[in-house]
Structures are given as C-alpha cells and as structure tokens.
C-alpha cells in the first residue's frame, strides 16, 4: 500500500505540473488519463485505512485544513499578488481533499452506526446497498446546480463510493482471482485508453475534476458513469499489480504523502507565476525531472520534522 500511495502522489504532482504545459502535444491526453483514476484510487486507499477517531479527524484533518487553507490564501495574496478572498467555505485548490476526508469520515461513521454494520458475513448485503446508494447519489448529484465547489460538496458525493469501497474491502485479500482480475481490468483499461485517445480533443479536462454540476461545464451523467467505472478498473488493476515489497523511493514517498500533498502546491504555483515551463527546451523531461526531484525533497524526514506541527494538531501522535 505504501508503494501504491507513492505512485499516486507522484501522479498528483505530475498532473499539476502537466496542467502548466497544456500547449504541448499530447499533454491534454496524458493529463486526462491521469485524472481518470489517480484521485479515485487515492480515495479508495484512504477508505481502506479509515478507522473512526474523532480526535484524529480534528487534529489530523480539520487542523491542517485550517492551517494550510490560510497559508495558501496568504501566499497567493502576498507573494503572487492575486486578490483572492479569505474564505474557509470553499477550499482553495487542492485543499478540497482534506475537507472531503472530514466529510467521508463522519458520513461513514453515521452510516455504520445507523445500519449496525459489523464485520460479519451477514452484513455484506447492507454494505452493497449502502455502496449502490452512494453511487446513485454520485450520479444524480450532477443535476443539482447548488452541488458544486462550495464545501467540496460535488466531489464529496462523487468520490464517496470509492471511500466506502475501500473501507468495506477486507484487509486480508486472497490472491485466488488475481490473474483473472489483471487480465480483465488490463483489457478494460486498454479499451478505455483507445477510446480516450479518439475523443480527448472534444472533452474538457475540468470534467474529470467532478467539481461542478453537469450544466455548468457541459457534460453528462453518461460521462460521470464511464469515469467511475473506469476508475474502478484502474483501482483493481493497480491494487493487484503493485509489488508487495519495499521499493526505496516509492515506499518512502508513500509514507510521506501528507506532507508532499500539502507542500508541493506552493512550488506549482510559483512555476505557474513565473512561467517556468515556457522557458525550458524540453518541457516533458523537465516536468518529469522536477516531479521526481520535488517528491524526493518533500518526502525527506528532516522536512517532515519541520512541518509536522503544521500538519498535526496538539495531542496527536503518528501511527506506527
């Protein structure tokens, strides 16, 4: 799971750098392919490790949200000279994930308490009903014009099924159907990639954010359904294909995803402000090199000790 998290956080940074290079040939296709699955899989992994603890939600999610929402807004206003309003209702850019995590954690707890779900086999039916209901809500949410970026409501609803799926996944999985899963999901991913290659010029990459109603950006329930189904295929494929052993760079990045996620945005915004990628001869190589270098720097233990007070509130200790 550390390897999977490390791979995903690299894609997060890579995706944000690619967004600054949309004028390059093929950049939009690669960007949309990454955004097809990297956040849904991240949400799945978050649900997989979820254990309800109100103190940890407050100290490990709400506290860093308030701190980094403030830091990003001040950074944009004071250093980038962009007149952005100071608000906590609408998360700034990547801060939506922390607000969504708070909501998913509380919603999952409410659902478990209200339905009496436990770990027994008799509860499988209830879990399926809850999951299907969450999928239904995710699909119809696009018709509500009020369900948008405020409080990250759209993303909370759309990605909630992935959080539930991760939470409901048994922590010990048998490898009985591993080969069949890899073949089926691999074929599905290939077909989707071919399909995306033929239509990406007619799509808007903002559709993959799932942050707005259908009418706002001109997409439909069919697109959202295809997006969710494809993300499931990627999730299953990556879950089984990822090596179950220590991979030095990847595993360490996977253990430091929080600090990489919260800090890399400052660098991305600076690169955008000073048009870094418009001044280099090989944009793709530069993007890849900067991505790996930034992940390596931000995953350092020394940096972690410095920023830890910003990421964890009083009274919370790191889980071993």
Backbone as numpy.savetxt, mean C-alpha at the origin, in Angstrom:
# Nx Ny Nz CAx CAy CAz Cx Cy Cz
7.94 -13.32 4.86 7.12 -12.12 4.86 7.98 -10.85 4.86
9.15 -10.90 5.50 10.06 -9.76 5.44 10.53 -9.52 4.01
10.80 -10.61 3.29 11.21 -10.46 1.88 10.09 -9.84 1.05
8.87 -10.28 1.28 7.73 -9.74 0.55 7.53 -8.26 0.86
7.62 -7.91 2.14 7.48 -6.51 2.54 8.61 -5.65 1.95
9.83 -6.21 1.94 10.95 -5.48 1.35 10.74 -5.23 -0.13
10.28 -6.24 -0.85 10.00 -6.10 -2.28 8.93 -5.03 -2.52
7.90 -5.03 -1.68 6.80 -4.08 -1.85 7.22 -2.65 -1.55
8.03 -2.45 -0.51 8.45 -1.09 -0.18 9.38 -0.53 -1.25
10.15 -1.40 -1.89 10.98 -0.96 -3.03 10.07 -0.48 -4.16
8.98 -1.21 -4.39 8.04 -0.80 -5.44 7.34 0.50 -5.08
7.08 0.73 -3.80 6.47 2.00 -3.38 7.37 3.17 -3.76
8.65 3.06 -3.40 9.61 4.13 -3.71 9.78 4.25 -5.23
9.93 3.12 -5.90 10.09 3.13 -7.36 8.90 3.78 -8.04
7.70 3.44 -7.58 6.48 4.01 -8.16 6.43 5.52 -8.01
6.83 6.03 -6.86 6.81 7.48 -6.64 7.86 8.19 -7.49
9.00 7.55 -7.71 9.99 8.14 -8.61 9.52 8.07 -10.07
8.89 6.97 -10.44 8.38 6.84 -11.80 7.35 7.91 -12.13
6.60 8.31 -11.11 5.57 9.33 -11.32 6.17 10.65 -11.80
7.44 10.85 -11.51 8.13 12.06 -11.95 8.72 11.91 -13.34
8.53 10.71 -13.95 9.14 10.41 -15.25 8.12 9.95 -16.27
6.89 10.42 -16.15 5.83 9.95 -17.03 6.05 10.29 -18.50
6.95 11.22 -18.77 7.23 11.58 -20.16 8.11 10.55 -20.85
8.72 9.64 -20.08 9.58 8.62 -20.66 8.75 7.50 -21.30
9.21 6.93 -22.42 8.46 5.84 -23.08 8.29 4.64 -22.15
7.07 4.17 -22.04 6.79 2.98 -21.24 6.66 3.22 -19.75
6.93 4.45 -19.30 6.87 4.73 -17.86 5.45 4.56 -17.31
4.47 5.01 -18.09 3.07 4.93 -17.65 2.63 3.47 -17.52
3.04 2.63 -18.47 2.69 1.21 -18.41 3.29 0.55 -17.17
4.58 0.79 -16.92 5.23 0.21 -15.75 4.61 0.72 -14.47
4.31 2.00 -14.44 3.68 2.62 -13.27 2.33 1.97 -12.97
1.51 1.80 -14.00 0.18 1.21 -13.81 0.29 -0.26 -13.42
1.27 -0.96 -13.94 1.46 -2.36 -13.56 1.82 -2.46 -12.08
2.70 -1.59 -11.60 3.07 -1.59 -10.19 1.87 -1.26 -9.32
1.11 -0.25 -9.72 -0.03 0.19 -8.92 -1.22 -0.76 -9.01
-1.14 -1.72 -9.91 -2.17 -2.75 -9.95 -2.18 -3.57 -8.67
-1.00 -3.81 -8.10 -0.95 -4.79 -7.02 -0.18 -4.37 -5.77
0.75 -3.41 -5.85 1.67 -3.27 -4.72 0.97 -2.80 -3.44
-0.02 -1.89 -3.54 -0.72 -1.47 -2.33 -1.73 -2.52 -1.84
-2.51 -3.16 -2.73 -3.38 -4.23 -2.24 -2.61 -5.34 -1.52
-1.44 -5.72 -2.04 -0.65 -6.76 -1.39 -0.11 -6.26 -0.05
0.30 -5.00 0.00 0.77 -4.41 1.26 -0.35 -4.44 2.30
-1.56 -4.12 1.87 -2.71 -4.14 2.78 -2.96 -5.57 3.27
-2.85 -6.54 2.37 -3.01 -7.94 2.74 -2.00 -8.34 3.82
-0.74 -7.95 3.62 0.31 -8.28 4.59 0.02 -7.60 5.94
-0.45 -6.36 5.90 -0.80 -5.66 7.14 -1.90 -6.39 7.88
-2.89 -6.88 7.14 -3.96 -7.66 7.76 -3.46 -8.99 8.30
-2.52 -9.58 7.60 -1.95 -10.87 8.01 -1.31 -10.78 9.39
-0.67 -9.64 9.69 0.01 -9.47 10.96 -0.84 -8.75 12.01
-2.07 -8.41 11.66 -2.89 -7.60 12.56 -3.30 -8.36 13.83
-3.08 -7.72 14.95 -3.60 -8.16 16.24 -4.11 -6.92 16.97
-5.34 -6.96 17.39 -5.93 -5.76 17.96 -5.26 -5.38 19.28
-4.82 -4.13 19.34 -4.24 -3.57 20.55 -4.44 -2.06 20.47
-5.38 -1.55 21.24 -5.75 -0.14 21.14 -4.57 0.78 21.43
-3.75 0.42 22.39 -2.59 1.26 22.72 -1.63 1.34 21.54
-1.45 0.22 20.85 -0.56 0.22 19.69 -1.16 0.99 18.52
-2.47 0.95 18.38 -3.12 1.72 17.33 -2.90 3.21 17.57
-3.03 3.63 18.81 -2.85 5.05 19.15 -1.39 5.45 19.02
-0.50 4.65 19.61 0.92 5.01 19.63 1.65 4.70 18.33
1.24 3.62 17.66 1.96 3.18 16.47 1.36 3.63 15.16
0.11 4.16 15.18 -0.54 4.60 13.95 -1.03 6.05 14.05
-1.84 6.32 15.07 -2.38 7.67 15.20 -1.28 8.69 15.50
-0.38 8.34 16.41 0.71 9.25 16.77 1.60 9.59 15.56
2.13 8.60 14.83 2.93 8.95 13.65 2.13 9.67 12.56
0.83 9.37 12.46 0.01 10.10 11.48 0.00 11.58 11.80
-0.26 11.93 13.05 -0.30 13.34 13.45 1.06 14.00 13.29
2.12 13.29 13.66 3.47 13.85 13.57 3.87 14.08 12.12
3.74 13.05 11.28 4.24 13.17 9.91 3.28 13.95 9.01
2.01 13.95 9.31 1.10 14.83 8.58 1.52 16.28 8.80
1.86 16.61 10.03 2.33 17.96 10.35 3.66 18.25 9.66
4.60 17.30 9.73 5.92 17.51 9.13 5.83 17.70 7.62
5.03 16.88 6.96 4.91 16.99 5.51 4.27 18.31 5.10
3.22 18.72 5.80 2.56 19.97 5.46 3.47 21.17 5.70
4.23 21.14 6.79 5.18 22.22 7.05 6.31 22.22 6.03
6.78 21.03 5.66 7.84 20.89 4.66 7.39 21.49 3.33
6.17 21.19 2.93 5.65 21.69 1.66 5.48 23.21 1.71
4.99 23.72 2.82 4.75 25.16 2.94 6.05 25.97 3.08
6.96 25.49 3.92 8.14 26.28 4.26 9.30 26.08 3.29
9.50 24.84 2.84 10.65 24.55 1.98 10.31 24.56 0.49
9.15 24.04 0.15 8.77 23.99 -1.26 7.93 25.20 -1.68
7.54 26.01 -0.70 6.81 27.26 -0.96 5.48 27.01 -1.68
4.80 25.93 -1.28 3.48 25.62 -1.83 2.46 25.88 -0.73
1.47 26.69 -1.02 0.50 27.10 -0.01 -0.54 26.00 0.21
-0.16 25.01 0.99 -1.05 23.88 1.30 -1.70 24.10 2.67
-3.01 23.96 2.76 -3.67 24.18 4.06 -3.28 23.13 5.09
-3.17 23.54 6.33 -2.89 22.61 7.42 -4.19 21.92 7.81
-4.29 20.64 7.50 -5.50 19.88 7.80 -5.15 18.47 8.19
-6.01 17.88 9.01 -5.82 16.48 9.42 -6.99 15.62 8.95
-7.95 16.26 8.33 -9.11 15.54 7.82 -8.77 14.78 6.55
-8.00 15.43 5.69 -7.58 14.81 4.43 -6.09 14.50 4.51
-5.71 13.24 4.56 -4.28 12.89 4.67 -3.49 13.44 3.49
-2.30 13.92 3.79 -1.44 14.44 2.73 -0.73 13.29 2.03
-1.02 13.12 0.74 -0.33 12.17 -0.12 -0.26 10.77 0.50
0.96 10.29 0.84 1.12 8.91 1.30 0.60 8.67 2.73
0.21 9.74 3.44 -0.26 9.57 4.81 -1.62 8.88 4.87
-2.26 8.70 3.73 -3.55 8.02 3.72 -3.45 6.61 4.31
-2.28 5.99 4.14 -2.17 4.59 4.56 -2.29 4.46 6.08
-1.73 5.40 6.82 -1.83 5.34 8.28 -3.26 5.55 8.74
-3.95 6.51 8.12 -5.35 6.73 8.48 -6.18 5.49 8.14
-5.92 4.90 6.99 -6.65 3.70 6.60 -6.36 2.54 7.55
-5.11 2.39 7.97 -4.75 1.33 8.92 -5.51 1.47 10.23
-5.66 2.69 10.70 -6.43 2.93 11.92 -7.88 2.46 11.72
-8.46 2.85 10.58 -9.85 2.48 10.30 -10.00 0.97 10.14
-9.09 0.33 9.39 -9.18 -1.12 9.19 -9.05 -1.87 10.51
-8.16 -1.42 11.36 -7.95 -2.08 12.64 -9.21 -2.01 13.50
-9.83 -0.83 13.55 -11.03 -0.66 14.37 -12.22 -1.39 13.76
-12.35 -1.32 12.44 -13.45 -2.02 11.77 -13.36 -3.53 11.96
-12.16 -4.06 11.82 -11.97 -5.50 11.99 -12.33 -5.93 13.40
-11.93 -5.13 14.38 -12.26 -5.44 15.77 -13.77 -5.43 15.99
-14.45 -4.43 15.43 -15.91 -4.34 15.58 -16.59 -5.54 14.95
-16.14 -5.92 13.74 -16.73 -7.06 13.06 -16.51 -8.36 13.83
-15.32 -8.54 14.37 -15.03 -9.76 15.12 -15.88 -9.84 16.39
-16.02 -8.72 17.07 -16.80 -8.72 18.31 -18.29 -8.89 18.03
-18.78 -8.26 16.99 -20.22 -8.30 16.71 -20.67 -9.64 16.14
-19.75 -10.33 15.42 -20.11 -11.62 14.83 -19.63 -12.81 15.65
-18.80 -12.55 16.66 -18.30 -13.63 17.50 -17.35 -14.57 16.78
-16.59 -14.04 15.81 -15.67 -14.88 15.04 -14.54 -15.38 15.94
-14.25 -16.65 15.83 -13.08 -17.22 16.50 -12.28 -18.00 15.47
-11.33 -18.78 15.91 -10.45 -19.47 14.97 -10.98 -20.84 14.53
-12.13 -21.24 15.01 -12.65 -22.57 14.69 -13.15 -22.68 13.27
-13.27 -23.90 12.79 -13.73 -24.13 11.42 -15.17 -23.67 11.21
-15.96 -23.72 12.27 -17.36 -23.33 12.17 -17.52 -21.87 11.78
-16.47 -21.09 11.95 -16.55 -19.66 11.67 -16.17 -19.31 10.23
-15.77 -20.30 9.43 -15.36 -20.02 8.06 -16.48 -19.38 7.25
-17.71 -19.82 7.48 -18.84 -19.27 6.73 -19.02 -17.79 7.05
-18.92 -17.45 8.34 -19.05 -16.04 8.72 -17.96 -15.19 8.08
-16.74 -15.72 8.04 -15.63 -14.97 7.45 -15.87 -14.73 5.96
-16.38 -15.73 5.28 -16.67 -15.58 3.85 -17.75 -14.52 3.62
-18.78 -14.55 4.46 -19.86 -13.57 4.33 -19.33 -12.16 4.56
-18.51 -11.99 5.59 -17.93 -10.68 5.89 -17.06 -10.20 4.73
-16.25 -11.11 4.20 -15.34 -10.75 3.11 -16.12 -10.37 1.85
-17.15 -11.14 1.51 -17.96 -10.83 0.33 -18.72 -9.52 0.51
-19.17 -9.26 1.72 -19.85 -8.00 2.00 -18.90 -6.82 1.83
-17.65 -7.00 2.29 -16.65 -5.95 2.13 -16.35 -5.70 0.66
-16.29 -6.76 -0.15 -16.07 -6.61 -1.59 -17.23 -5.86 -2.23
-18.44 -6.21 -1.84 -19.63 -5.53 -2.37 -19.60 -4.03 -2.03
-19.26 -3.72 -0.80 -19.17 -2.31 -0.38 -18.08 -1.57 -1.15
-16.96 -2.27 -1.41 -15.87 -1.65 -2.17 -16.32 -1.30 -3.59
-17.13 -2.15 -4.19 -17.56 -1.92 -5.57 -18.61 -0.82 -5.67
-19.57 -0.81 -4.75 -20.64 0.19 -4.84 -20.20 1.55 -4.28
-19.10 1.56 -3.53 -18.63 2.82 -2.94 -18.31 3.86 -4.01
-17.93 3.39 -5.20 -17.59 4.32 -6.27 -18.75 5.15 -6.77
-19.97 4.74 -6.44 -21.15 5.50 -6.86 -21.48 6.64 -5.90
-20.84 6.66 -4.74 -21.10 7.71 -3.77 -20.16 8.89 -3.98
-20.70 10.03 -4.38 -19.86 11.18 -4.68 -19.18 11.76 -3.44
-19.68 11.42 -2.26 -19.08 11.91 -1.02 -17.94 11.01 -0.54
-17.83 9.84 -1.16 -16.80 8.88 -0.75 -15.55 9.14 -1.60
-14.64 9.95 -1.05 -13.48 10.36 -1.83 -12.24 10.40 -0.94
-11.41 11.44 -1.09 -10.14 11.51 -0.38 -10.28 11.94 1.08
-11.35 12.63 1.42 -11.54 13.04 2.80 -11.58 11.83 3.71
-10.74 11.85 4.73 -10.60 10.73 5.67 -10.18 9.43 4.96
-9.68 9.55 3.72 -9.28 8.37 2.92 -10.42 7.36 2.80
-11.64 7.85 2.79 -12.80 6.96 2.86 -12.88 6.00 1.69
-12.60 6.48 0.48 -12.68 5.61 -0.69 -11.66 4.47 -0.59
-10.42 4.80 -0.27 -9.38 3.76 -0.18 -9.64 2.83 1.00
-10.17 3.34 2.07 -10.49 2.49 3.22 -11.47 1.40 2.79
-12.50 1.78 2.05 -13.52 0.81 1.63 -13.01 -0.13 0.55
-12.26 0.41 -0.42 -11.82 -0.41 -1.56 -10.79 -1.45 -1.14
-9.86 -1.06 -0.27 -8.79 -1.97 0.12 -9.09 -2.79 1.38
-10.21 -2.52 2.03 -10.55 -3.26 3.24 -10.67 -4.76 3.01
-11.23 -5.23 1.88 -11.29 -6.68 1.65 -9.91 -7.34 1.68
-8.87 -6.66 1.23 -7.53 -7.23 1.25 -6.99 -7.33 2.69
-7.33 -6.34 3.50 -6.93 -6.39 4.91 -7.62 -7.56 5.61
-8.92 -7.71 5.35 -9.67 -8.83 5.94 -9.13 -10.17 5.45
-8.84 -10.26 4.15 -8.32 -11.51 3.58 -7.01 -11.89 4.25
-6.14 -10.90 4.47 -4.88 -11.18 5.15 -5.11 -11.62 6.58
-6.04 -10.97 7.26 -6.32 -11.29 8.66 -6.93 -12.69 8.79
-7.76 -13.07 7.83 -8.42 -14.37 7.89 -7.55 -15.51 7.36
-6.44 -15.19 6.72 -5.55 -16.23 6.19 -4.87 -16.97 7.33
-4.90 -18.29 7.35 -4.22 -19.04 8.41 -2.74 -18.71 8.46
-2.21 -18.60 9.66 -0.80 -18.22 9.81 0.15 -19.35 9.41
-0.34 -20.57 9.40 0.45 -21.70 8.92 -0.24 -22.26 7.68
0.38 -22.05 6.54 -0.21 -22.50 5.29 0.48 -23.76 4.78
-0.31 -24.69 4.33 0.24 -25.90 3.74 0.65 -25.63 2.29
1.67 -26.31 1.82 2.15 -26.11 0.46 1.56 -27.08 -0.54
0.41 -27.67 -0.21 -0.18 -28.70 -1.03 -0.51 -28.21 -2.44
-1.06 -26.99 -2.55 -1.49 -26.50 -3.85 -0.55 -25.41 -4.38
0.66 -25.40 -3.91 1.59 -24.33 -4.28 1.86 -24.30 -5.78
2.18 -25.43 -6.36 2.52 -25.48 -7.79 1.33 -25.08 -8.65
0.15 -25.59 -8.31 -1.06 -25.25 -9.08 -1.36 -23.76 -8.95
-1.21 -23.22 -7.74 -1.45 -21.80 -7.51 -0.52 -20.94 -8.35
0.75 -21.32 -8.37 1.73 -20.56 -9.15 1.41 -20.58 -10.64
1.00 -21.73 -11.15 0.69 -21.85 -12.57 -0.53 -20.99 -12.93
-1.60 -21.13 -12.15 -2.84 -20.41 -12.45 -2.69 -18.91 -12.31
-2.09 -18.49 -11.19 -1.91 -17.05 -10.98 -0.92 -16.46 -11.97
0.14 -17.22 -12.28 1.12 -16.75 -13.27 0.49 -16.53 -14.62
-0.36 -17.47 -15.05 -1.06 -17.33 -16.34 -1.99 -16.12 -16.31
-2.70 -15.96 -15.20 -3.61 -14.82 -15.07 -2.86 -13.50 -15.13
-1.70 -13.41 -14.49 -0.90 -12.19 -14.49 -0.38 -11.90 -15.89
0.04 -12.92 -16.61 0.52 -12.73 -17.99 -0.59 -12.18 -18.88
-1.80 -12.75 -18.75 -2.93 -12.29 -19.54 -3.28 -10.84 -19.20
-3.24 -10.52 -17.93 -3.54 -9.14 -17.52 -2.49 -8.17 -18.06
-1.22 -8.57 -18.01 -0.16 -7.69 -18.50 -0.31 -7.42 -19.99
-0.67 -8.46 -20.74 -0.93 -8.29 -22.18 -2.10 -7.33 -22.40
-3.15 -7.53 -21.59 -4.34 -6.66 -21.69 -3.98 -5.22 -21.36
-3.23 -5.02 -20.27 -2.86 -3.66 -19.86 -1.99 -2.99 -20.91
-1.11 -3.77 -21.55 -0.24 -3.22 -22.60 -1.06 -2.66 -23.76
-2.20 -3.26 -24.01 -3.03 -2.83 -25.15 -3.95 -1.66 -24.80
-4.19 -1.41 -23.51 -5.16 -0.37 -23.15 -4.58 0.76 -22.31
-3.31 0.65 -21.88 -2.81 1.62 -20.91 -2.81 3.06 -21.42
-2.70 3.24 -22.74 -2.71 4.59 -23.28 -4.08 5.25 -23.13
-5.11 4.44 -22.94 -6.47 4.98 -22.81 -6.94 5.03 -21.35
-6.10 4.62 -20.44 -6.46 4.65 -19.03 -5.77 5.82 -18.33
-6.33 6.21 -17.19 -5.70 7.23 -16.35 -5.06 6.52 -15.17
-3.81 6.85 -14.90 -3.15 6.14 -13.79 -3.76 6.47 -12.44
-4.51 7.58 -12.35 -5.17 7.90 -11.08 -6.28 6.90 -10.76
-6.76 6.17 -11.77 -7.77 5.15 -11.50 -7.25 4.10 -10.52
-5.97 3.80 -10.61 -5.39 2.74 -9.79 -5.24 3.17 -8.33
-5.39 4.46 -8.05 -5.32 4.92 -6.66 -6.57 4.54 -5.88
-7.70 4.38 -6.60 -8.99 4.06 -5.97 -9.35 5.08 -4.88
-9.05 6.35 -5.17 -9.23 7.40 -4.16 -10.43 8.30 -4.41
-11.11 8.09 -5.55 -12.20 9.00 -5.92 -13.41 8.20 -6.41
-14.57 8.82 -6.46 -15.75 8.17 -7.04 -15.55 7.92 -8.53
-16.36 7.01 -9.07 -16.25 6.69 -10.50 -16.43 7.94 -11.37
-17.43 8.74 -11.05 -17.76 9.89 -11.88 -16.64 10.94 -11.89
-15.89 11.05 -10.81 -14.88 12.10 -10.69 -13.75 11.93 -11.70
-13.34 10.68 -11.95 -12.21 10.45 -12.85 -12.59 9.62 -14.07
-13.89 9.38 -14.25 -14.35 8.76 -15.48 -14.07 7.28 -15.63
-14.07 6.54 -14.53 -13.92 5.08 -14.66 -15.15 4.39 -14.09
-15.13 3.07 -14.04 -16.37 2.34 -13.78 -16.16 1.21 -12.77
-17.27 0.61 -12.41 -17.25 -0.53 -11.49 -16.53 -1.71 -12.13
-16.58 -1.82 -13.45 -15.89 -2.92 -14.14 -14.38 -2.81 -13.95
-13.85 -1.59 -14.08 -12.42 -1.40 -13.87 -12.04 -1.77 -12.44
-12.81 -1.30 -11.48 -12.50 -1.60 -10.08 -12.54 -3.11 -9.83
-13.53 -3.78 -10.41 -13.62 -5.23 -10.25 -12.41 -5.95 -10.83
-12.01 -5.55 -12.06 -10.82 -6.14 -12.69 -9.57 -5.86 -11.86
-9.47 -4.64 -11.35 -8.32 -4.26 -10.53 -8.23 -5.15 -9.28
-9.35 -5.37 -8.62 -9.34 -6.16 -7.39 -9.03 -7.63 -7.67
-9.60 -8.17 -8.74 -9.35 -9.57 -9.08 -7.88 -9.78 -9.44
-7.33 -8.86 -10.23 -5.92 -8.98 -10.63 -5.00 -8.85 -9.42
-5.33 -7.95 -8.50 -4.53 -7.79 -7.29 -4.51 -9.07 -6.47
-5.62 -9.79 -6.45 -5.68 -11.07 -5.74 -4.72 -12.07 -6.39
-4.68 -12.10 -7.72 -3.77 -13.00 -8.42 -2.31 -12.69 -8.07
-1.96 -11.40 -8.11 -0.61 -10.99 -7.75 -0.29 -11.37 -6.31
-1.26 -11.17 -5.43 -1.06 -11.45 -4.01 -0.73 -12.93 -3.80
-1.54 -13.81 -4.39 -1.31 -15.24 -4.26 0.03 -15.65 -4.87
0.34 -15.09 -6.04 1.58 -15.42 -6.73 2.81 -15.02 -5.90
2.82 -13.78 -5.42 3.96 -13.29 -4.64 4.08 -13.99 -3.30
2.94 -14.32 -2.71 2.93 -14.97 -1.41 3.64 -16.32 -1.48
3.44 -17.03 -2.61 4.03 -18.36 -2.73 5.43 -18.35 -3.32
5.73 -17.37 -4.16 7.01 -17.40 -4.87 8.15 -16.80 -4.06
7.83 -15.98 -3.05 8.88 -15.30 -2.30 9.72 -16.30 -1.51
11.05 -16.23 -1.59 11.93 -17.18 -0.87 11.72 -17.12 0.64
11.74 -18.28 1.27 11.54 -18.37 2.72 12.89 -18.48 3.43
13.77 -17.54 3.12 15.07 -17.49 3.77 15.57 -16.04 3.77
16.55 -15.77 4.59 17.09 -14.43 4.72 17.77 -13.97 3.43
17.30 -12.85 2.90 17.92 -12.20 1.75 18.41 -10.84 2.24
19.70 -10.67 2.42 20.27 -9.53 3.16 19.62 -8.18 2.92
19.59 -7.70 1.69 19.04 -6.38 1.41 17.53 -6.35 1.55
16.87 -7.34 0.97 15.42 -7.38 0.93 14.82 -7.59 2.32
15.37 -8.53 3.07 14.82 -8.84 4.40 14.95 -7.65 5.35
16.10 -6.97 5.29 16.29 -5.81 6.16 15.33 -4.69 5.80
15.15 -4.45 4.51 14.19 -3.43 4.08 12.78 -3.79 4.54
12.46 -5.09 4.51 11.15 -5.53 4.96 10.91 -5.31 6.44
11.97 -5.32 7.23 11.83 -5.07 8.66 11.81 -3.58 8.99
12.09 -2.75 7.99 12.15 -1.30 8.22 11.15 -0.55 7.34
10.08 -1.21 6.97 9.15 -0.59 6.01 8.55 0.71 6.53
8.27 0.78 7.82 7.62 1.97 8.37 8.49 3.20 8.18
9.76 3.12 8.54 10.62 4.30 8.43 10.92 4.64 6.98
11.05 3.62 6.12 11.26 3.88 4.70 10.03 4.58 4.12
8.87 4.07 4.45 7.61 4.62 3.94 7.43 6.07 4.36
7.64 6.36 5.63 7.38 7.70 6.14 8.42 8.73 5.70
9.66 8.30 5.47 10.73 9.25 5.19 11.00 9.48 3.70
10.73 8.49 2.86 11.14 8.63 1.46 10.39 9.74 0.74
9.21 10.08 1.23 8.42 11.11 0.57 9.09 12.47 0.51
9.88 12.79 1.53 10.58 14.07 1.53 11.56 14.15 0.36
12.26 13.04 0.11 13.22 13.01 -1.00 12.50 13.09 -2.34
11.38 12.38 -2.46 10.62 12.40 -3.71 10.13 13.82 -4.01
9.63 14.51 -3.00 9.13 15.87 -3.21 10.25 16.83 -3.60
11.43 16.65 -3.03 12.57 17.48 -3.42 12.97 17.22 -4.86
12.98 15.95 -5.26 13.31 15.60 -6.64 12.31 16.21 -7.62
11.05 16.23 -7.23 10.03 16.83 -8.07 10.22 18.34 -8.16
10.49 18.97 -7.02 10.64 20.42 -6.97 11.80 20.89 -7.85
12.91 20.17 -7.83 14.11 20.59 -8.56 14.28 19.86 -9.90
13.25 19.10 -10.30 13.24 18.42 -11.61 14.51 17.62 -11.84
14.84 16.81 -10.87 16.09 16.04 -10.91 16.15 15.12 -12.13
15.05 14.45 -12.43 15.09 13.43 -13.47 15.03 14.02 -14.88
14.75 15.32 -14.98 14.79 15.98 -16.29 16.21 16.40 -16.67
17.15 16.24 -15.73 18.50 16.73 -15.94 19.53 15.60 -16.05
19.07 14.35 -16.05 20.01 13.22 -16.09 19.92 12.52 -17.44
21.02 11.93 -17.94 21.02 11.33 -19.28 20.28 10.00 -19.37
20.26 9.23 -18.30 19.62 7.91 -18.33 18.57 7.84 -17.21
17.36 8.36 -17.46 16.34 8.47 -16.41 15.98 7.14 -15.75
15.81 6.07 -16.55 15.41 4.79 -15.96 16.48 4.23 -15.04
17.72 4.27 -15.49 18.81 3.78 -14.64 18.95 4.64 -13.39
18.76 5.94 -13.54 18.84 6.84 -12.40 17.72 6.56 -11.40
16.53 6.34 -11.91 15.39 6.03 -11.04 15.65 4.75 -10.25
16.11 3.71 -10.94 16.37 2.44 -10.27 17.50 2.58 -9.24
18.57 3.25 -9.62 19.72 3.44 -8.71 19.31 4.25 -7.49
18.55 5.32 -7.71 18.12 6.15 -6.59 17.15 5.41 -5.68
16.31 4.58 -6.26 15.37 3.78 -5.47 16.11 2.85 -4.52
17.04 2.08 -5.07 17.79 1.12 -4.25 18.66 1.83 -3.22
19.29 2.92 -3.63 20.14 3.67 -2.70 19.32 4.27 -1.57
18.18 4.83 -1.91 17.33 5.45 -0.89 16.79 4.42 0.08
16.35 3.27 -0.43 15.86 2.20 0.44 16.98 1.73 1.37
18.17 1.59 0.83 19.32 1.15 1.65 19.63 2.15 2.75
19.62 3.45 2.42 19.92 4.48 3.43 18.83 4.55 4.49
17.58 4.54 4.04 16.47 4.69 4.98 16.22 3.46 5.84
16.79 2.32 5.45 16.62 1.11 6.25 17.73 0.92 7.27
18.63 1.90 7.39 19.75 1.75 8.31 19.28 1.80 9.76
19.95 1.04 10.61 19.61 1.00 12.03 19.88 2.33 12.71
20.94 3.01 12.30 21.28 4.31 12.90 20.18 5.33 12.66
19.69 5.39 11.43 18.60 6.30 11.12 17.34 5.93 11.89
17.12 4.62 12.03 15.96 4.15 12.77 15.95 4.64 14.21
17.10 4.65 14.85 17.19 5.13 16.23 16.88 6.62 16.33
17.25 7.35 15.30 17.02 8.80 15.31 15.54 9.14 15.14
14.88 8.44 14.22 13.49 8.79 13.90 12.47 8.00 14.70
12.92 7.03 15.48 11.98 6.20 16.24 11.02 7.01 17.12
11.49 8.07 17.79 10.54 8.86 18.60 9.42 9.49 17.78
9.66 9.71 16.48 8.63 10.28 15.63 7.64 9.22 15.16
8.07 7.96 15.13 7.24 6.88 14.59 6.46 6.14 15.66
6.87 6.25 16.91 6.19 5.54 17.99 5.95 6.48 19.15
4.73 6.47 19.60 4.38 7.32 20.74 4.89 6.75 22.05
4.69 7.49 23.12 5.14 7.03 24.44 4.48 5.71 24.82
5.25 4.85 25.44 4.69 3.61 26.00 4.61 2.46 25.07
5.18 2.57 23.86 5.13 1.44 22.91 6.53 0.93 22.68
6.68 -0.38 22.73 7.96 -1.01 22.48 7.88 -1.81 21.19
9.04 -1.96 20.57 9.07 -2.69 19.30 8.79 -4.16 19.53
7.91 -4.73 18.65 7.63 -6.16 18.71 8.83 -6.95 18.21
9.16 -8.02 18.92 10.26 -8.89 18.47 9.69 -10.02 17.65
